[in-house]
Amino acid sequence: MKTYTYIMEKKLKIEGPPPPKPRSQKPNWDYHSEVQAFSSRLHENFSLELLKTAFVNPCYIESEHKRRQALSMNSEATALVLNANVELRSRGSDFSAGFLTDWCRASFPSLHSDGVAAVATHLSSPAVVCLVARNLGIEDLTMSGEFPVPDDVVYATYMAVIGALLESSGPERAGFFLRDFVVTQLIGKDLFDMWTVVNPMGLLLEELAQRNMAAPEPRLIRSAGASTVLPLYFVGLYSDQKLLAQGPGETIIAAEEEAARVALRELYGFTESRRPSDFSTMERWQHQPAQYVGSN
Amino acid sequence: MTSRGTASRFLQSVLRNGVGRYVGQLKRVSIVFSKNGQSSLGIREFIEEGVVDYATKNPGTVVYVTPSPCRIPRIVAEYMNGNVREKTVTSKTSKEISEILTQMANQSGLDIIRIRKPFHTDNPSIQGQWHPFTHRPPSIGPIKPRTLED
């Protein structure tokens, strides 16, 4: 036994750890039960056929064909009868983009259209979507050509699952699904992390002109440590002799830019101290639809 | 080891669970036990009486029951964030095993290590965090303590 373990350790050291195997190839796996559990875990009524189609990717079908040809199983009895998820995927991504834009516009009515587009793009970006999909257990159930499943395949499978949900339960339930899993990723995020604005002062001038307020005048409010390594300047923006916003910075120019950003955040209603969005359960929402536009 | 020498994490949730809907984080549970060993007696009793109720109460968890010739019965739980937790249940009674399983079902899959703070917030301040310049009258001169004349 000791020689065996010794040899195995040496082999591990030389060859490195074994390549990862998909969960479906490890013991204890029953696909049908897993798909059923997936659907009930998320409190959704998926139609199981649509859901199983949603998990099948074209790369899997190709790799299965190649494998069967390599094993020379070309007879019709062993033909592969699987539909890929291409249609569901396109429907899912269209619906998701539309829903996210509508939700952003409804929750932040004064947000600039560029900002709405930026937030919706961020929420449908591969980074956020893959994080959500991997933590929902979609990776185990995907049938893809390679393992570990690449990000674009996870993205495609997730969109196909949204498409399947749309087909099975309708746009309202799919909307609640997106709200509960994707929109919650906005919590704790700052507007300008998602939306790169190169000239906040110019944008602020536009916004104030739209609301018929005077142009902002920057004034130095506080300064500390001007001759040290870490100076601090507070610049306040005054419109019509009334303070709009003040912002800190290491140089006066940086402080002015930060003040413009703070002013924009307040104008668009995207501050850290805003009222949180309405994530109440579906039954409560159905009884009180008037409170849907949650933030002030 | 001290808490500095061992791993620690902040209080967090998987994918903001609970803000929207609550999703049970346990994906699948595999019960590995032996058909004849005396250490798996509790597990065998649990499988006779309680496992079906447990599976119906947690419809989002797949329960696999694997008899195999092993000396130590185990429960392997896999969570949504990918963590796998194994727990040995040698010589435990059926009631204890059902308690362990409900506890595993209620956990999120995050590591069970020291939690640095028992609280977490994304909006730490509503009215604006205090900094030395709040409530101070603006002055361009050097910062001095206030005198009674001001």
Coordinates of C-alpha atoms in Angstrom, one line a residue:
Chain A
M1 CA 0.0 0.0 0.0
K2 CA 2.8 2.4 0.9
T3 CA 4.7 1.8 -2.4
Y4 CA 1.4 2.3 -4.3
T5 CA 0.7 5.7 -2.6
Y6 CA 4.3 6.7 -3.1
I7 CA 4.2 5.9 -6.8
M8 CA 0.9 7.8 -7.2
E9 CA 2.3 10.8 -5.4
K10 CA 5.3 10.8 -7.7
K11 CA 3.0 10.5 -10.7
L12 CA 0.9 13.4 -9.5
K13 CA 4.1 15.5 -9.1
I14 CA 5.3 14.7 -12.6
E15 CA 2.1 14.9 -14.5
G16 CA 0.2 17.5 -12.5
P17 CA -3.4 17.1 -11.3
P18 CA -5.8 15.1 -13.6
P19 CA -7.9 17.2 -16.0
P20 CA -11.3 18.3 -14.6
K21 CA -14.3 16.1 -15.5
P22 CA -17.8 17.4 -16.1
R23 CA -20.3 16.5 -13.3
S24 CA -22.3 14.3 -15.6
Q25 CA -19.3 12.0 -15.9
K26 CA -18.8 11.6 -12.2
P27 CA -20.8 9.1 -10.2
N28 CA -24.4 9.9 -9.0
W29 CA -25.9 11.7 -11.9
D30 CA -29.5 11.5 -13.2
Y31 CA -30.2 14.1 -15.8
H32 CA -34.0 14.1 -15.7
S33 CA -34.1 14.5 -11.9
E34 CA -31.4 17.2 -12.1
V35 CA -33.4 19.2 -14.6
Q36 CA -36.6 18.8 -12.5
A37 CA -34.8 19.9 -9.4
F38 CA -33.3 22.9 -11.3
S39 CA -36.8 24.0 -12.3
S40 CA -38.3 23.6 -8.8
R41 CA -35.3 25.1 -7.0
L42 CA -35.8 28.4 -8.8
H43 CA -39.6 28.3 -8.0
E44 CA -40.4 28.3 -11.7
N45 CA -42.6 26.0 -13.9
F46 CA -40.4 25.2 -16.8
S47 CA -41.7 22.9 -19.5
L48 CA -39.1 20.2 -19.2
E49 CA -38.7 19.6 -22.9
L50 CA -38.0 23.2 -23.6
L51 CA -35.5 23.3 -20.8
K52 CA -33.7 20.2 -22.0
T53 CA -33.5 21.8 -25.5
A54 CA -32.2 25.0 -23.9
F55 CA -29.2 23.1 -22.5
V56 CA -28.1 21.6 -25.8
N57 CA -25.5 23.6 -27.5
P58 CA -24.5 23.3 -31.2
C59 CA -20.9 22.6 -30.2
Y60 CA -22.1 19.6 -28.3
I61 CA -24.0 18.2 -31.3
E62 CA -21.0 18.6 -33.5
S63 CA -18.6 17.0 -31.0
E64 CA -21.1 14.1 -30.6
H65 CA -21.4 13.6 -34.3
K66 CA -17.6 13.5 -34.6
R67 CA -17.4 11.0 -31.7
R68 CA -20.0 8.8 -33.3
Q69 CA -18.3 8.9 -36.7
A70 CA -14.9 8.1 -35.0
L71 CA -16.6 5.1 -33.5
S72 CA -18.2 4.4 -36.9
M73 CA -21.7 4.4 -35.5
N74 CA -23.3 5.9 -38.7
S75 CA -26.4 3.7 -38.7
E76 CA -29.8 5.4 -38.4
A77 CA -30.7 3.5 -35.3
T78 CA -28.1 5.5 -33.3
A79 CA -28.8 8.9 -34.9
L80 CA -28.6 11.9 -32.7
V81 CA -32.1 13.5 -32.2
L82 CA -31.3 16.7 -30.5
N83 CA -32.4 20.3 -31.3
A84 CA -29.9 23.0 -30.6
N85 CA -30.8 26.0 -28.5
V86 CA -30.2 28.7 -31.1
E87 CA -33.8 29.9 -31.4
L88 CA -34.4 30.0 -27.7
R89 CA -31.1 31.8 -27.2
S90 CA -32.0 34.7 -29.6
R91 CA -35.4 35.0 -28.0
G92 CA -33.9 35.0 -24.6
S93 CA -31.3 37.7 -25.3
D94 CA -33.8 40.0 -27.0
F95 CA -36.2 39.7 -24.2
S96 CA -33.5 40.2 -21.6
A97 CA -32.1 43.3 -23.2
G98 CA -35.6 44.8 -23.6
F99 CA -36.6 44.0 -20.0
L100 CA -33.4 45.4 -18.5
T101 CA -33.7 48.7 -20.4
D102 CA -37.4 49.0 -19.5
W103 CA -36.6 48.3 -15.8
C104 CA -33.8 50.8 -15.7
R105 CA -35.9 53.5 -17.3
A106 CA -38.8 52.8 -14.9
S107 CA -36.6 52.8 -11.8
F108 CA -34.5 55.8 -12.7
P109 CA -36.9 58.0 -14.7
S110 CA -34.4 61.0 -14.9
L111 CA -31.4 58.9 -16.0
H112 CA -29.9 59.9 -19.4
S113 CA -30.6 57.5 -22.2
D114 CA -26.9 56.8 -22.6
G115 CA -26.8 55.9 -18.9
V116 CA -29.8 53.5 -19.2
A117 CA -28.1 51.8 -22.2
A118 CA -24.8 51.5 -20.3
V119 CA -26.5 50.0 -17.2
A120 CA -28.5 47.5 -19.3
T121 CA -25.3 46.6 -21.3
H122 CA -23.4 46.1 -18.0
L123 CA -26.1 43.8 -16.7
S124 CA -26.1 41.7 -19.9
S125 CA -22.3 41.7 -20.2
P126 CA -20.6 38.2 -20.2
A127 CA -18.9 38.9 -16.8
V128 CA -22.2 39.4 -14.9
V129 CA -24.2 36.8 -16.8
C130 CA -21.5 34.1 -16.3
L131 CA -21.3 34.9 -12.6
V132 CA -25.1 34.5 -12.3
A133 CA -25.3 31.4 -14.5
R134 CA -22.5 29.6 -12.8
N135 CA -24.0 30.2 -9.3
L136 CA -27.4 29.0 -10.5
G137 CA -26.1 25.6 -11.5
I138 CA -26.4 26.0 -15.2
E139 CA -22.9 24.8 -15.9
D140 CA -23.5 21.3 -14.6
L141 CA -26.5 20.8 -16.9
T142 CA -25.1 22.3 -20.1
M143 CA -24.2 19.9 -22.8
S144 CA -21.2 21.6 -24.5
G145 CA -18.4 20.3 -26.6
E146 CA -15.6 21.1 -24.2
F147 CA -15.0 21.1 -20.5
P148 CA -14.5 23.4 -18.5
V149 CA -17.4 25.1 -20.3
P150 CA -16.2 28.3 -21.9
D151 CA -17.8 31.6 -21.0
D152 CA -19.6 32.2 -24.3
V153 CA -21.2 28.8 -24.1
V154 CA -22.4 29.5 -20.5
Y155 CA -23.7 32.9 -21.8
A156 CA -25.6 31.2 -24.7
T157 CA -27.1 28.5 -22.4
Y158 CA -28.2 31.1 -19.9
M159 CA -30.0 33.1 -22.7
A160 CA -31.6 29.9 -23.9
V161 CA -32.9 29.2 -20.4
I162 CA -34.4 32.7 -20.3
G163 CA -36.0 31.9 -23.7
A164 CA -37.3 28.6 -22.4
L165 CA -38.8 30.4 -19.4
L166 CA -40.4 33.0 -21.7
E167 CA -42.0 30.2 -23.7
S168 CA -43.2 28.2 -20.8
S169 CA -44.4 30.8 -18.3
G170 CA -44.8 34.1 -20.3
P171 CA -43.0 37.4 -20.2
E172 CA -44.2 38.4 -16.7
R173 CA -42.6 35.5 -14.9
A174 CA -39.5 35.8 -17.0
G175 CA -39.3 39.4 -16.0
F176 CA -39.5 38.5 -12.3
F177 CA -36.8 35.9 -12.9
L178 CA -34.5 38.5 -14.5
R179 CA -35.3 41.0 -11.7
D180 CA -34.5 38.6 -8.9
F181 CA -31.3 37.3 -10.3
V182 CA -29.8 39.8 -12.6
V183 CA -31.0 43.2 -11.4
T184 CA -29.9 42.3 -7.8
Q185 CA -26.3 42.5 -9.1
L186 CA -26.8 46.2 -9.3
I187 CA -26.8 46.4 -5.5
G188 CA -23.8 48.2 -4.2
K189 CA -22.6 49.3 -7.6
D190 CA -21.9 52.9 -8.5
L191 CA -23.3 54.5 -11.7
F192 CA -20.0 55.6 -13.1
D193 CA -18.5 52.1 -12.6
M194 CA -20.8 50.9 -15.3
W195 CA -21.0 54.0 -17.4
T196 CA -17.7 55.6 -18.5
V197 CA -18.3 59.3 -18.8
V198 CA -15.3 61.2 -20.2
N199 CA -16.6 64.7 -19.7
P200 CA -18.9 64.9 -16.6
M201 CA -18.9 68.7 -16.6
G202 CA -20.2 68.9 -20.2
L203 CA -22.9 66.3 -19.4
L204 CA -23.9 68.3 -16.3
L205 CA -24.2 71.5 -18.3
E206 CA -26.5 69.7 -20.7
E207 CA -28.6 68.4 -17.9
L208 CA -28.9 71.7 -16.2
A209 CA -29.8 73.4 -19.5
Q210 CA -32.6 70.8 -20.0
R211 CA -34.0 71.6 -16.5
N212 CA -33.7 75.4 -17.1
M213 CA -31.2 75.9 -14.2
A214 CA -28.2 78.2 -14.4
A215 CA -24.8 76.9 -15.4
P216 CA -22.7 75.6 -12.5
E217 CA -20.0 77.8 -11.1
P218 CA -17.2 76.0 -9.3
R219 CA -15.8 77.4 -6.1
L220 CA -13.1 76.1 -3.8
I221 CA -14.8 75.3 -0.5
R222 CA -12.2 73.6 1.6
S223 CA -8.5 73.0 1.2
A224 CA -6.1 71.1 3.4
G225 CA -2.5 70.1 3.1
A226 CA -1.9 72.1 -0.1
S227 CA 1.9 71.8 0.2
T228 CA 2.0 68.2 1.3
V229 CA 2.1 64.9 -0.6
L230 CA -1.6 64.3 -0.2
P231 CA -3.5 67.6 -0.6
L232 CA -7.3 67.6 -0.3
Y233 CA -9.5 70.1 -2.0
F234 CA -13.3 70.3 -1.9
V235 CA -14.9 72.1 -4.8
G236 CA -18.6 73.0 -4.7
L237 CA -20.7 73.6 -7.8
Y238 CA -23.2 76.5 -7.4
S239 CA -26.1 77.0 -9.7
D240 CA -27.8 80.4 -9.1
Q241 CA -25.9 80.9 -5.8
K242 CA -27.3 77.6 -4.4
L243 CA -25.1 74.6 -3.7
L244 CA -25.6 71.7 -6.2
A245 CA -23.0 69.3 -5.0
Q246 CA -19.5 69.3 -3.6
G247 CA -16.7 66.8 -4.3
P248 CA -13.2 66.1 -3.0
G249 CA -10.1 65.5 -4.9
E250 CA -6.3 65.6 -4.8
T251 CA -6.0 68.5 -7.3
I252 CA -8.5 71.3 -7.9
I253 CA -9.3 69.9 -11.3
A254 CA -9.9 66.4 -10.0
A255 CA -12.1 67.8 -7.3
E256 CA -14.1 69.8 -9.8
E257 CA -14.6 66.7 -11.9
E258 CA -15.7 64.7 -8.8
A259 CA -18.1 67.4 -7.9
A260 CA -19.6 67.2 -11.4
R261 CA -20.0 63.5 -11.0
V262 CA -21.7 63.8 -7.5
A263 CA -24.1 66.4 -9.0
L264 CA -24.9 64.0 -11.9
R265 CA -25.5 61.2 -9.5
E266 CA -27.9 63.3 -7.5
L267 CA -29.7 64.5 -10.6
Y268 CA -30.2 61.0 -11.9
G269 CA -31.3 59.6 -8.6
F270 CA -28.5 57.0 -8.4
T271 CA -26.9 58.0 -5.1
E272 CA -25.9 55.5 -2.5
S273 CA -28.5 56.8 -0.1
R274 CA -31.5 56.3 -2.5
R275 CA -34.5 54.3 -1.6
P276 CA -33.7 50.6 -2.6
S277 CA -35.6 49.2 -5.6
D278 CA -38.7 47.1 -5.0
F279 CA -37.9 43.4 -4.9
S280 CA -41.0 42.3 -3.2
T281 CA -42.5 38.9 -4.0
M282 CA -44.8 38.4 -7.0
E283 CA -48.0 38.0 -4.9
R284 CA -47.4 41.3 -3.1
W285 CA -46.5 43.0 -6.4
Q286 CA -49.7 41.9 -8.0
H287 CA -51.7 43.4 -5.2
Q288 CA -49.9 46.7 -5.3
P289 CA -48.8 47.4 -8.8
A290 CA -48.8 51.2 -8.3
Q291 CA -45.6 50.9 -6.2
Y292 CA -43.5 49.3 -8.9
V293 CA -41.6 52.5 -9.8
G294 CA -39.7 52.0 -6.6
S295 CA -37.0 54.7 -6.3
N296 CA -37.8 58.3 -5.7
Chain B
M1 CA -3.9 28.0 15.0
T2 CA -4.8 31.6 15.7
S3 CA -7.5 33.3 13.7
R4 CA -4.8 35.2 11.8
G5 CA -3.2 32.0 10.7
T6 CA -6.4 30.4 9.5
A7 CA -8.7 31.4 6.6
S8 CA -11.4 33.9 7.2
R9 CA -14.1 35.7 5.1
F10 CA -16.6 38.5 5.3
L11 CA -20.3 37.9 5.7
Q12 CA -21.8 37.5 2.3
S13 CA -24.5 35.7 0.4
V14 CA -24.4 33.8 -2.9
L15 CA -25.8 36.0 -5.7
R16 CA -27.7 38.3 -3.3
N17 CA -29.9 35.3 -2.3
G18 CA -33.0 36.5 -0.5
V19 CA -33.2 40.0 -1.9
G20 CA -35.4 38.8 -4.8
R21 CA -36.6 35.2 -4.2
Y22 CA -35.0 32.8 -1.7
V23 CA -33.3 29.9 -3.5
G24 CA -32.3 26.8 -1.5
Q25 CA -28.6 26.5 -2.1
L26 CA -28.3 22.7 -1.8
K27 CA -28.1 21.1 -5.3
R28 CA -27.6 17.5 -4.5
V29 CA -27.0 15.2 -1.6
S30 CA -25.4 11.8 -1.9
I31 CA -25.8 9.4 1.0
V32 CA -23.0 6.8 0.9
F33 CA -23.5 4.0 3.4
S34 CA -23.0 0.3 3.8
K35 CA -25.7 -2.3 3.7
N36 CA -24.3 -4.4 6.5
G37 CA -21.9 -2.4 8.6
Q38 CA -23.0 -1.4 12.2
S39 CA -21.8 2.2 11.8
S40 CA -24.4 2.7 9.1
L41 CA -27.3 1.6 11.2
G42 CA -28.6 5.1 11.7
I43 CA -28.3 5.9 8.1
R44 CA -30.2 2.7 7.1
E45 CA -33.0 3.6 9.5
F46 CA -33.1 7.1 8.1
I47 CA -33.4 5.7 4.6
E48 CA -36.2 3.5 5.6
E49 CA -38.2 6.2 7.3
G50 CA -37.1 9.8 6.7
V51 CA -35.4 10.2 3.3
V52 CA -38.5 10.3 1.2
D53 CA -40.0 13.0 3.4
Y54 CA -36.8 15.0 3.2
A55 CA -36.7 14.7 -0.6
T56 CA -40.4 15.9 -0.8
K57 CA -39.7 18.8 1.5
N58 CA -36.7 19.9 -0.6
P59 CA -37.9 19.5 -4.2
G60 CA -34.9 21.5 -5.4
T61 CA -32.4 19.0 -4.1
V62 CA -31.6 15.7 -5.8
V63 CA -31.1 13.0 -3.2
Y64 CA -28.9 10.1 -4.3
V65 CA -28.7 7.0 -2.1
T66 CA -25.5 4.9 -2.8
P67 CA -25.0 1.7 -0.9
S68 CA -21.4 0.6 -1.2
P69 CA -19.0 -1.5 0.9
C70 CA -17.5 1.2 3.1
R71 CA -16.6 1.4 6.8
I72 CA -17.5 5.0 7.2
P73 CA -20.9 6.3 6.0
R74 CA -20.8 9.8 4.5
I75 CA -23.2 12.5 3.3
V76 CA -21.8 14.5 0.4
A77 CA -23.6 17.8 -0.2
E78 CA -23.0 19.9 -3.3
Y79 CA -24.0 23.5 -3.3
M80 CA -24.9 26.0 -6.0
N81 CA -21.6 27.9 -5.8
G82 CA -19.7 24.7 -6.5
N83 CA -18.5 23.9 -3.0
V84 CA -18.7 20.2 -2.0
R85 CA -19.1 19.4 1.7
E86 CA -18.5 15.8 3.0
K87 CA -19.7 14.9 6.5
T88 CA -19.0 11.5 8.1
V89 CA -22.0 10.2 10.0
T90 CA -20.6 7.0 11.6
S91 CA -22.9 5.7 14.4
K92 CA -25.3 8.6 14.4
T93 CA -29.0 8.0 15.0
S94 CA -31.7 8.5 12.4
K95 CA -32.9 11.7 14.1
E96 CA -29.4 13.2 14.2
I97 CA -28.9 12.5 10.6
S98 CA -32.2 14.2 9.6
E99 CA -31.1 17.2 11.7
I100 CA -27.7 17.2 9.9
L101 CA -29.5 17.1 6.5
T102 CA -31.9 19.9 7.3
Q103 CA -28.9 22.0 8.6
M104 CA -27.1 21.3 5.3
A105 CA -30.2 22.3 3.3
N106 CA -30.4 25.6 5.1
Q107 CA -26.8 26.5 4.7
S108 CA -25.4 28.5 1.8
G109 CA -22.4 26.8 0.2
L110 CA -19.9 29.3 1.4
D111 CA -16.9 28.1 3.4
I112 CA -17.3 27.4 7.1
I113 CA -14.5 29.6 8.3
R114 CA -14.2 32.5 10.7
I115 CA -16.5 35.3 9.7
R116 CA -14.7 38.5 10.2
K117 CA -17.7 40.7 11.0
P118 CA -21.2 39.5 11.8
F119 CA -22.7 42.3 9.7
H120 CA -22.4 43.6 6.1
T121 CA -24.0 46.6 4.4
D122 CA -23.8 48.0 0.9
N123 CA -25.2 51.4 1.9
P124 CA -23.1 52.3 5.0
S125 CA -24.4 55.9 5.2
I126 CA -27.7 57.5 4.4
Q127 CA -27.0 61.1 5.3
G128 CA -23.4 61.1 4.2
Q129 CA -20.4 59.7 6.1
W130 CA -18.8 62.1 8.5
H131 CA -15.5 63.6 7.5
P132 CA -13.6 66.3 9.4
F133 CA -15.1 69.0 7.1
T134 CA -18.8 68.3 7.9
H135 CA -20.5 70.9 10.0
R136 CA -17.4 73.1 9.8
P137 CA -17.9 76.7 8.6
P138 CA -15.9 77.2 5.4
S139 CA -12.6 79.1 5.8
I140 CA -9.7 79.5 3.5
G141 CA -7.3 80.2 6.3
P142 CA -5.5 77.5 8.4
I143 CA -7.7 75.2 10.4
K144 CA -7.6 76.3 14.0
P145 CA -9.7 75.4 17.0
R146 CA -12.9 77.6 17.3
T147 CA -12.7 80.5 19.7
L148 CA -15.7 81.8 21.7
E149 CA -16.0 85.0 19.5
D150 CA -17.1 82.9 16.4

